[in-house]
Amino acid sequence: MRDDTRKWIEADRAHCWHPFTRQAEWCHPDHEPVVLVRGEGVWLWDSEDRRYFDGNSSIWTNIHGHGHPRITGAIRDQLDRVAHTSFLGFTHPAAAELADRLCGLFPGGEMERVFFSDDGSTAIECALKMAVQYRIQTGEPERRTFVAFANGYHGDTLGAASLGGVGRFFERFRGCGYESLHVRSMEELEMLDDATTGRIAGVVIEPLIQGVNEMRPWPGGMLAELRAWCDRHGAHLILDEVMTGFGRTGAMFACQRENVTPDFLCVAKGLTGGYAPMAATLTTGSVYQAFLGDAERAFYYGHSYTAHPLGCAAALASLDVFEEDQTLERLPERIGQLRTGLAALQSGRKVVHEVRQCGMIAGIELRRPDGSRFDPAARTGEKVCIAARAYGLLTRPILDTIVLMPPLCATGEELDHAIGALDRALEETIDG
Ligand SMILES: *Cc1c(COP(=O)(O)O)cnc(C)c1O
């Protein structure tokens, strides 16, 4: 191990605290963390100069690959002018242009206003607060409950977490945050009585596919049904496109695949192409109107770095790359290659229980050959992902579901490399 690698690992062990991490294991002397130092395209290099395919797009954020000259150039140009200025009381060119471009992605003009924040969680917080304040200002203050779906994930800040449905993350914080109701399906939603539906401010969903819930797609047509249900019951539809936004499902936004427009659209991860923390909550002219008038109607919410200029510059450049590289036009072929490659990986292999795919998002669920789940304590998914590193693939599992979510720019050859690495890791870890 190189001296600098050792130095970074020691400093990390002594002082860093990682997200969703068993720190005692992380800091154990036998655990050697991968120190990532640079990237180009779909590739990342560690401090020992080993190269890896970025198999989960750096925790689902990266769209056009690392070091894309168009995006890094745009960030540098902005940096040469000014790194950060306040969006409270002022505006700046990149934010104004970005808001215009984002609304332009809905050619019917349905999404009219953009509220910027920093992360997926804050994009959700904004939508929830707007939805509650909207009801107060439109004479329905009793509507302050949110409906969310079982096993959904909307972020870790308290409001967003109160809608989360993954027990192991959120159970201990129940009772904090918003009044929320969890349903498993449209059928369960349909069963709610009038007294309940009369208290609902909005319904929150990850459209087309739930991410943290082991990459589970919804039945086709469900989103359109949900839109109709919300319209019938006077509830807002809040779409969490933090994972699905920006081409990930094959369309710019997942909702466009079912011709649905929401009342609130939350985006983050891929907004900047994966280059900077930045988020946006888009909403309609009709919601916005309720915030006009006297001072009390203002939306009292914001962060120090709201509409960060470097993030806005990256986001604008990422949208340019979508056009210049014809990212969406090229996707069907890539999605097909991913499907074919994963089908080959699965064929003749009983431990691959199910492959779930939605666009460039895939979950490969591992089970025992008899179809029962592995003992969670065996951490099979994790072992496979760690083994895959030796073959040049970085990714993380969710329980025993291996996530493969490549940057959208991955070529057929690069996808083959990633699937090949997984194939060898499976062979080495559990086939034998
Ligand atoms: C990642 C994610 C979030 C939270 O975003 P952060 O940027 O991590 O706060 C919310 N919803 C979905 C669907 C996500 O995938």
Short mmCIF file of C-alpha atoms and ligand atoms in Angstrom, two decimals:
data_model
loop_
_atom_site.label_atom_id
_atom_site.label_comp_id
_atom_site.label_asym_id
_atom_site.label_seq_id
_atom_site.Cartn_x
_atom_site.Cartn_y
_atom_site.Cartn_z
CA MET A 1 0.00 0.00 0.00
CA ARG A 2 1.28 3.45 -0.87
CA ASP A 3 2.18 5.84 1.93
CA ASP A 4 -0.46 8.39 0.97
CA THR A 5 -3.16 5.68 0.83
CA ARG A 6 -2.18 4.59 4.33
CA LYS A 7 -2.24 8.19 5.55
CA TRP A 8 -5.76 8.82 4.19
CA ILE A 9 -7.09 5.56 5.61
CA GLU A 10 -5.66 6.34 9.03
CA ALA A 11 -7.16 9.83 9.06
CA ASP A 12 -10.52 8.43 7.94
CA ARG A 13 -10.44 5.75 10.64
CA ALA A 14 -9.59 8.33 13.26
CA HIS A 15 -12.14 11.01 12.34
CA CYS A 16 -14.72 10.25 9.62
CA TRP A 17 -18.22 8.98 10.25
CA HIS A 18 -19.77 7.39 7.14
CA PRO A 19 -23.46 7.25 6.14
CA PHE A 20 -25.42 4.02 6.73
CA THR A 21 -22.22 2.38 7.96
CA ARG A 22 -21.33 0.05 10.81
CA GLN A 23 -18.41 2.13 11.95
CA ALA A 24 -16.80 -0.54 14.11
CA GLU A 25 -16.39 -2.74 11.05
CA TRP A 26 -15.38 0.13 8.82
CA CYS A 27 -12.60 1.12 11.20
CA HIS A 28 -11.42 -2.42 11.86
CA PRO A 29 -7.73 -2.83 10.98
CA ASP A 30 -8.59 -5.65 8.52
CA HIS A 31 -10.92 -3.44 6.53
CA GLU A 32 -9.15 -1.62 3.76
CA PRO A 33 -11.43 1.06 2.33
CA VAL A 34 -11.18 1.98 -1.34
CA VAL A 35 -9.88 5.54 -1.60
CA LEU A 36 -11.23 7.01 -4.84
CA VAL A 37 -9.05 9.69 -6.33
CA ARG A 38 -10.13 10.38 -9.91
CA GLY A 39 -12.61 9.56 -12.64
CA GLU A 40 -13.10 9.68 -16.36
CA GLY A 41 -16.23 8.56 -18.19
CA VAL A 42 -17.64 5.45 -16.51
CA TRP A 43 -14.29 4.74 -14.80
CA LEU A 44 -12.98 5.54 -11.34
CA TRP A 45 -9.44 5.06 -10.07
CA ASP A 46 -8.39 4.41 -6.50
CA SER A 47 -5.26 5.63 -4.75
CA GLU A 48 -3.44 2.41 -5.71
CA ASP A 49 -4.20 3.19 -9.37
CA ARG A 50 -6.71 0.37 -9.79
CA ARG A 51 -9.50 1.09 -12.26
CA TYR A 52 -13.21 0.33 -11.67
CA PHE A 53 -16.43 0.67 -13.65
CA ASP A 54 -18.71 2.99 -11.66
CA GLY A 55 -21.53 0.45 -11.42
CA ASN A 56 -23.92 2.50 -9.32
CA SER A 57 -23.14 5.88 -10.87
CA SER A 58 -21.55 7.10 -7.62
CA ILE A 59 -24.64 6.41 -5.54
CA TRP A 60 -27.10 6.99 -8.41
CA THR A 61 -25.97 10.50 -9.30
CA ASN A 62 -23.75 10.35 -12.36
CA ILE A 63 -25.36 10.67 -15.78
CA HIS A 64 -22.81 11.48 -18.51
CA GLY A 65 -19.70 10.03 -16.90
CA HIS A 66 -16.96 11.62 -14.82
CA GLY A 67 -14.83 14.50 -16.02
CA HIS A 68 -17.10 15.34 -18.95
CA PRO A 69 -15.31 18.33 -20.51
CA ARG A 70 -18.55 20.18 -21.18
CA ILE A 71 -19.61 20.00 -17.51
CA THR A 72 -16.22 20.56 -15.90
CA GLY A 73 -15.66 23.47 -18.33
CA ALA A 74 -18.98 25.06 -17.36
CA ILE A 75 -18.14 24.75 -13.66
CA ARG A 76 -14.70 26.30 -14.27
CA ASP A 77 -16.20 29.20 -16.26
CA GLN A 78 -18.64 29.89 -13.45
CA LEU A 79 -15.86 29.60 -10.89
CA ASP A 80 -13.83 32.20 -12.77
CA ARG A 81 -16.74 34.63 -12.44
CA VAL A 82 -17.96 33.86 -8.90
CA ALA A 83 -18.35 30.65 -6.86
CA HIS A 84 -21.36 31.58 -4.75
CA THR A 85 -23.77 34.46 -4.28
CA SER A 86 -26.98 34.68 -2.28
CA PHE A 87 -30.28 33.70 -3.85
CA LEU A 88 -32.07 35.41 -0.98
CA GLY A 89 -32.71 38.93 -2.21
CA PHE A 90 -30.74 38.45 -5.43
CA THR A 91 -30.73 36.30 -8.52
CA HIS A 92 -28.02 35.13 -10.91
CA PRO A 93 -27.86 34.12 -14.58
CA ALA A 94 -27.30 30.39 -14.14
CA ALA A 95 -30.28 29.92 -11.78
CA ALA A 96 -32.61 31.97 -13.96
CA GLU A 97 -31.60 30.03 -17.07
CA LEU A 98 -31.79 26.68 -15.29
CA ALA A 99 -35.31 27.33 -13.98
CA ASP A 100 -36.36 28.25 -17.51
CA ARG A 101 -34.73 25.14 -18.99
CA LEU A 102 -36.25 22.80 -16.38
CA CYS A 103 -39.76 24.14 -16.97
CA GLY A 104 -39.10 23.83 -20.69
CA LEU A 105 -38.72 20.07 -20.24
CA PHE A 106 -42.52 20.11 -19.78
CA PRO A 107 -43.54 21.55 -23.13
CA GLY A 108 -47.19 21.87 -22.08
CA GLY A 109 -46.09 24.44 -19.50
CA GLU A 110 -47.53 22.43 -16.59
CA MET A 111 -44.46 22.91 -14.41
CA GLU A 112 -44.14 26.66 -13.98
CA ARG A 113 -42.02 27.35 -10.86
CA VAL A 114 -38.73 26.00 -9.61
CA PHE A 115 -37.60 26.15 -5.97
CA PHE A 116 -33.92 25.23 -5.59
CA SER A 117 -32.38 23.40 -2.64
CA ASP A 118 -29.46 21.07 -1.97
CA ASP A 119 -30.35 17.36 -1.83
CA GLY A 120 -33.07 14.90 -2.59
CA SER A 121 -34.27 15.13 0.98
CA THR A 122 -34.55 18.91 0.90
CA ALA A 123 -36.38 18.79 -2.44
CA ILE A 124 -38.95 16.58 -0.69
CA GLU A 125 -39.06 18.82 2.41
CA CYS A 126 -39.88 21.78 0.17
CA ALA A 127 -42.69 19.94 -1.57
CA LEU A 128 -44.20 18.81 1.76
CA LYS A 129 -44.02 22.26 3.33
CA MET A 130 -45.43 23.88 0.23
CA ALA A 131 -48.26 21.35 0.13
CA VAL A 132 -49.19 22.02 3.78
CA GLN A 133 -48.91 25.79 3.49
CA TYR A 134 -50.93 25.68 0.28
CA ARG A 135 -53.83 24.07 2.17
CA ILE A 136 -53.63 26.66 4.94
CA GLN A 137 -53.83 29.41 2.36
CA THR A 138 -56.65 27.89 0.35
CA GLY A 139 -59.08 27.24 3.22
CA GLU A 140 -58.44 23.53 3.81
CA PRO A 141 -56.08 23.55 6.81
CA GLU A 142 -57.39 20.14 7.91
CA ARG A 143 -55.62 18.57 4.95
CA ARG A 144 -52.19 17.92 6.40
CA THR A 145 -51.69 14.18 6.18
CA PHE A 146 -49.48 12.60 3.54
CA VAL A 147 -49.94 9.23 1.97
CA ALA A 148 -46.77 7.35 1.07
CA PHE A 149 -46.10 3.82 -0.12
CA ALA A 150 -44.85 0.96 2.00
CA ASN A 151 -41.09 0.45 1.66
CA GLY A 152 -40.68 3.79 -0.09
CA TYR A 153 -37.67 6.00 0.45
CA HIS A 154 -37.70 9.79 0.27
CA GLY A 155 -34.58 10.87 2.14
CA ASP A 156 -33.27 11.15 5.67
CA THR A 157 -34.22 14.64 6.92
CA LEU A 158 -37.06 14.43 9.40
CA GLY A 159 -40.00 15.39 7.20
CA ALA A 160 -38.87 13.21 4.32
CA ALA A 161 -38.05 10.39 6.75
CA SER A 162 -41.57 10.49 8.22
CA LEU A 163 -42.82 9.35 4.80
CA GLY A 164 -40.21 6.65 4.45
CA GLY A 165 -41.47 3.11 4.63
CA VAL A 166 -38.31 1.09 5.08
CA GLY A 167 -38.59 -0.17 8.64
CA ARG A 168 -34.88 -0.63 9.33
CA PHE A 169 -34.24 3.04 8.49
CA PHE A 170 -37.24 4.84 9.86
CA GLU A 171 -38.92 2.81 12.60
CA ARG A 172 -37.06 4.48 15.46
CA PHE A 173 -38.17 7.95 14.34
CA ARG A 174 -41.87 7.18 13.97
CA GLY A 175 -43.91 9.90 15.64
CA CYS A 176 -41.50 12.61 14.56
CA GLY A 177 -42.37 14.61 11.49
CA TYR A 178 -45.52 14.61 9.36
CA GLU A 179 -48.72 12.71 9.91
CA SER A 180 -48.41 9.98 7.37
CA LEU A 181 -50.27 6.95 6.15
CA HIS A 182 -48.62 4.09 4.33
CA VAL A 183 -50.34 1.97 1.71
CA ARG A 184 -48.97 -0.93 -0.29
CA SER A 185 -50.87 -0.54 -3.53
CA MET A 186 -53.55 1.32 -5.46
CA GLU A 187 -56.06 -1.19 -4.09
CA GLU A 188 -55.24 -0.20 -0.53
CA LEU A 189 -55.44 3.47 -1.45
CA GLU A 190 -58.89 2.94 -2.96
CA MET A 191 -60.04 1.45 0.35
CA LEU A 192 -59.48 4.62 2.39
CA ASP A 193 -62.73 6.13 3.68
CA ASP A 194 -63.92 9.71 3.04
CA ALA A 195 -63.00 10.94 6.50
CA THR A 196 -59.42 9.90 5.81
CA THR A 197 -59.17 11.14 2.24
CA GLY A 198 -60.56 14.50 3.38
CA ARG A 199 -57.45 14.99 5.52
CA ILE A 200 -54.93 14.16 2.82
CA ALA A 201 -52.71 16.96 1.53
CA GLY A 202 -50.84 14.83 -0.96
CA VAL A 203 -49.60 11.45 -2.07
CA VAL A 204 -45.86 10.87 -2.43
CA ILE A 205 -44.40 8.18 -4.65
CA GLU A 206 -41.21 7.13 -6.41
CA PRO A 207 -42.69 6.81 -9.91
CA LEU A 208 -42.24 3.63 -12.01
CA ILE A 209 -39.77 2.02 -9.61
CA GLN A 210 -38.91 2.07 -5.91
CA GLY A 211 -35.15 2.36 -5.49
CA VAL A 212 -34.14 1.59 -1.92
CA ASN A 213 -36.82 -1.12 -1.82
CA GLU A 214 -34.45 -3.38 -3.76
CA MET A 215 -35.29 -1.81 -7.15
CA ARG A 216 -38.95 -2.82 -7.39
CA PRO A 217 -40.92 -1.57 -10.41
CA TRP A 218 -44.61 -0.65 -10.07
CA PRO A 219 -47.19 -2.28 -12.33
CA GLY A 220 -47.45 -0.51 -15.71
CA GLY A 221 -50.16 2.14 -15.77
CA MET A 222 -50.17 2.54 -11.98
CA LEU A 223 -48.87 6.10 -12.04
CA ALA A 224 -51.65 7.26 -14.36
CA GLU A 225 -54.18 5.59 -12.05
CA LEU A 226 -52.66 7.36 -9.08
CA ARG A 227 -52.93 10.70 -10.86
CA ALA A 228 -56.62 10.03 -11.47
CA TRP A 229 -57.12 9.03 -7.82
CA CYS A 230 -55.49 12.27 -6.64
CA ASP A 231 -57.71 14.30 -8.94
CA ARG A 232 -60.84 12.55 -7.69
CA HIS A 233 -59.91 13.14 -4.04
CA GLY A 234 -58.43 16.62 -4.23
CA ALA A 235 -54.95 15.45 -3.20
CA HIS A 236 -51.70 16.71 -4.64
CA LEU A 237 -49.46 14.25 -6.45
CA ILE A 238 -45.86 14.62 -5.28
CA LEU A 239 -43.37 12.74 -7.42
CA ASP A 240 -40.02 11.83 -5.99
CA GLU A 241 -37.87 11.63 -9.12
CA VAL A 242 -34.65 11.98 -7.18
CA MET A 243 -33.46 8.64 -8.55
CA THR A 244 -35.55 8.32 -11.73
CA GLY A 245 -35.06 11.85 -13.10
CA PHE A 246 -32.73 12.80 -15.95
CA GLY A 247 -32.99 9.88 -18.30
CA ARG A 248 -32.53 7.06 -15.84
CA THR A 249 -35.72 5.24 -16.86
CA GLY A 250 -35.36 5.94 -20.59
CA ALA A 251 -37.36 9.21 -20.64
CA MET A 252 -36.18 12.52 -19.22
CA PHE A 253 -38.56 12.00 -16.29
CA ALA A 254 -40.28 8.77 -15.29
CA CYS A 255 -43.69 10.50 -15.17
CA GLN A 256 -43.40 11.27 -18.88
CA ARG A 257 -43.46 7.55 -19.60
CA GLU A 258 -47.07 7.49 -18.36
CA ASN A 259 -47.98 10.98 -19.57
CA VAL A 260 -48.53 12.11 -16.02
CA THR A 261 -47.81 15.60 -14.73
CA PRO A 262 -47.51 15.97 -10.99
CA ASP A 263 -48.34 18.89 -8.73
CA PHE A 264 -44.82 18.71 -7.31
CA LEU A 265 -41.77 17.18 -8.94
CA CYS A 266 -38.67 16.63 -6.80
CA VAL A 267 -35.32 16.15 -8.50
CA ALA A 268 -31.75 16.03 -7.22
CA LYS A 269 -29.20 13.25 -7.81
CA GLY A 270 -28.83 13.51 -11.61
CA LEU A 271 -29.76 17.19 -11.88
CA THR A 272 -26.14 18.35 -12.11
CA GLY A 273 -25.08 15.22 -13.98
CA GLY A 274 -23.76 14.08 -10.60
CA TYR A 275 -21.22 16.89 -10.19
CA ALA A 276 -22.57 18.96 -7.28
CA PRO A 277 -25.15 18.74 -4.52
CA MET A 278 -28.19 20.51 -5.83
CA ALA A 279 -31.92 19.87 -5.96
CA ALA A 280 -35.10 21.39 -7.27
CA THR A 281 -38.80 21.23 -6.47
CA LEU A 282 -40.92 22.07 -9.49
CA THR A 283 -44.56 23.00 -9.14
CA THR A 284 -47.53 24.31 -11.05
CA GLY A 285 -48.80 27.85 -11.57
CA SER A 286 -51.89 26.93 -9.60
CA VAL A 287 -49.92 25.96 -6.46
CA TYR A 288 -47.73 29.04 -6.84
CA GLN A 289 -50.72 31.39 -7.00
CA ALA A 290 -51.68 30.50 -3.42
CA PHE A 291 -48.39 31.99 -2.20
CA LEU A 292 -49.07 35.45 -3.65
CA GLY A 293 -50.62 38.32 -1.72
CA ASP A 294 -49.77 39.51 1.78
CA ALA A 295 -46.47 38.86 3.55
CA GLU A 296 -47.73 35.85 5.53
CA ARG A 297 -48.21 34.01 2.26
CA ALA A 298 -44.49 33.95 1.46
CA PHE A 299 -42.83 30.54 1.52
CA TYR A 300 -40.48 30.87 4.49
CA TYR A 301 -37.90 28.31 3.53
CA GLY A 302 -34.33 28.40 2.23
CA HIS A 303 -30.75 27.33 2.68
CA SER A 304 -27.44 29.23 2.64
CA TYR A 305 -26.44 27.62 -0.64
CA THR A 306 -29.84 27.71 -2.38
CA ALA A 307 -29.36 27.80 -6.17
CA HIS A 308 -25.60 27.38 -5.84
CA PRO A 309 -24.07 28.87 -9.02
CA LEU A 310 -21.60 26.03 -9.55
CA GLY A 311 -24.42 23.50 -9.30
CA CYS A 312 -26.59 25.53 -11.67
CA ALA A 313 -23.73 25.77 -14.17
CA ALA A 314 -23.20 22.01 -13.98
CA ALA A 315 -26.94 21.36 -14.40
CA LEU A 316 -27.17 23.61 -17.46
CA ALA A 317 -24.17 21.91 -19.02
CA SER A 318 -25.64 18.49 -18.25
CA LEU A 319 -28.84 19.47 -20.10
CA ASP A 320 -26.67 20.64 -23.02
CA VAL A 321 -24.93 17.27 -23.08
CA PHE A 322 -28.34 15.54 -23.26
CA GLU A 323 -28.88 17.44 -26.53
CA GLU A 324 -25.37 17.32 -27.95
CA ASP A 325 -24.74 13.65 -27.22
CA GLN A 326 -28.36 12.70 -27.99
CA THR A 327 -28.36 10.85 -24.70
CA LEU A 328 -32.08 9.95 -24.69
CA GLU A 329 -32.06 8.93 -28.36
CA ARG A 330 -29.19 6.51 -27.73
CA LEU A 331 -30.69 4.99 -24.60
CA PRO A 332 -33.01 2.33 -26.04
CA GLU A 333 -30.03 0.47 -27.48
CA ARG A 334 -28.12 0.62 -24.20
CA ILE A 335 -31.15 -0.46 -22.19
CA GLY A 336 -31.53 -3.40 -24.55
CA GLN A 337 -27.87 -4.34 -24.11
CA LEU A 338 -28.21 -4.19 -20.36
CA ARG A 339 -31.29 -6.44 -20.55
CA THR A 340 -29.56 -8.97 -22.82
CA GLY A 341 -26.42 -9.00 -20.69
CA LEU A 342 -28.32 -9.54 -17.47
CA ALA A 343 -30.46 -12.27 -19.03
CA ALA A 344 -27.23 -14.09 -19.94
CA LEU A 345 -25.93 -13.58 -16.40
CA GLN A 346 -29.12 -15.10 -15.02
CA SER A 347 -29.45 -18.01 -17.41
CA GLY A 348 -28.55 -21.33 -15.84
CA ARG A 349 -27.93 -19.68 -12.49
CA LYS A 350 -30.46 -20.44 -9.81
CA VAL A 351 -28.98 -18.00 -7.30
CA VAL A 352 -30.10 -15.13 -9.54
CA HIS A 353 -33.68 -15.21 -8.32
CA GLU A 354 -34.91 -12.22 -10.29
CA VAL A 355 -33.55 -9.43 -12.45
CA ARG A 356 -35.62 -6.24 -12.16
CA GLN A 357 -34.92 -3.53 -14.69
CA CYS A 358 -36.42 -0.16 -15.51
CA GLY A 359 -34.39 1.69 -18.14
CA MET A 360 -30.79 1.96 -16.94
CA ILE A 361 -31.70 0.87 -13.42
CA ALA A 362 -31.26 -2.80 -12.58
CA GLY A 363 -31.56 -4.88 -9.44
CA ILE A 364 -30.24 -8.44 -9.46
CA GLU A 365 -31.77 -10.35 -6.57
CA LEU A 366 -29.83 -13.28 -5.18
CA ARG A 367 -31.50 -16.14 -3.34
CA ARG A 368 -30.74 -19.72 -2.47
CA PRO A 369 -31.32 -22.15 -5.35
CA ASP A 370 -34.58 -23.27 -3.66
CA GLY A 371 -35.92 -19.70 -3.86
CA SER A 372 -35.62 -18.88 -0.14
CA ARG A 373 -33.68 -15.85 0.99
CA PHE A 374 -30.13 -16.13 2.18
CA ASP A 375 -29.56 -15.63 5.88
CA PRO A 376 -29.17 -11.82 6.12
CA ALA A 377 -26.24 -12.33 8.51
CA ALA A 378 -24.31 -14.00 5.66
CA ARG A 379 -24.37 -10.67 3.77
CA THR A 380 -24.25 -12.45 0.45
CA GLY A 381 -24.94 -9.38 -1.69
CA GLU A 382 -22.18 -7.48 0.01
CA LYS A 383 -19.70 -10.32 -0.48
CA VAL A 384 -20.47 -10.45 -4.19
CA CYS A 385 -19.96 -6.68 -4.55
CA ILE A 386 -16.66 -6.83 -2.70
CA ALA A 387 -15.50 -9.73 -4.88
CA ALA A 388 -16.47 -7.74 -8.01
CA ARG A 389 -13.93 -5.06 -7.12
CA ALA A 390 -11.10 -7.40 -8.04
CA TYR A 391 -12.61 -7.61 -11.54
CA GLY A 392 -12.98 -3.85 -11.91
CA LEU A 393 -16.55 -3.13 -10.82
CA LEU A 394 -17.73 -0.93 -7.97
CA THR A 395 -21.29 -1.17 -6.75
CA ARG A 396 -23.33 -1.68 -3.59
CA PRO A 397 -26.11 -4.10 -2.83
CA ILE A 398 -29.40 -3.42 -1.10
CA LEU A 399 -29.67 -6.49 1.12
CA ASP A 400 -29.08 -9.31 -1.40
CA THR A 401 -30.06 -7.29 -4.45
CA ILE A 402 -27.05 -6.12 -6.45
CA VAL A 403 -27.63 -2.70 -7.94
CA LEU A 404 -26.38 -2.09 -11.44
CA MET A 405 -27.10 1.48 -12.43
CA PRO A 406 -24.46 2.56 -14.93
CA PRO A 407 -23.89 6.12 -16.08
CA LEU A 408 -26.09 6.68 -19.17
CA CYS A 409 -22.99 7.23 -21.32
CA ALA A 410 -21.76 3.63 -20.86
CA THR A 411 -20.95 1.94 -24.17
CA GLY A 412 -21.95 -1.64 -25.01
CA GLU A 413 -18.38 -2.75 -24.35
CA GLU A 414 -18.28 -1.03 -20.99
CA LEU A 415 -21.58 -2.62 -19.98
CA ASP A 416 -20.14 -5.99 -20.95
CA HIS A 417 -17.16 -5.33 -18.71
CA ALA A 418 -19.44 -4.54 -15.76
CA ILE A 419 -21.66 -7.59 -16.28
CA GLY A 420 -18.58 -9.78 -16.85
CA ALA A 421 -17.13 -8.63 -13.54
CA LEU A 422 -20.37 -9.46 -11.77
CA ASP A 423 -20.45 -12.84 -13.48
CA ARG A 424 -16.99 -13.71 -12.16
CA ALA A 425 -17.80 -12.36 -8.72
CA LEU A 426 -20.91 -14.59 -8.55
CA GLU A 427 -18.92 -17.56 -9.74
CA GLU A 428 -16.26 -17.00 -7.12
CA THR A 429 -18.61 -16.17 -4.24
CA ILE A 430 -21.63 -18.45 -4.45
CA ASP A 431 -21.72 -20.62 -7.56
CA GLY A 432 -19.06 -23.00 -6.35
C1 LIG B 1 -31.49 9.36 -2.84
C2 LIG B 1 -32.95 9.55 -2.79
C3 LIG B 1 -33.51 10.53 -1.96
C4 LIG B 1 -32.69 11.38 -1.02
O1 LIG B 1 -31.79 12.20 -1.70
P1 LIG B 1 -30.50 12.76 -0.92
O2 LIG B 1 -29.82 13.61 -1.95
O3 LIG B 1 -29.71 11.56 -0.53
O4 LIG B 1 -31.01 13.53 0.23
C5 LIG B 1 -34.88 10.69 -2.00
N1 LIG B 1 -35.65 9.94 -2.78
C6 LIG B 1 -35.14 8.99 -3.61
C7 LIG B 1 -36.06 8.22 -4.48
C8 LIG B 1 -33.77 8.76 -3.62
O5 LIG B 1 -33.27 7.80 -4.39
#
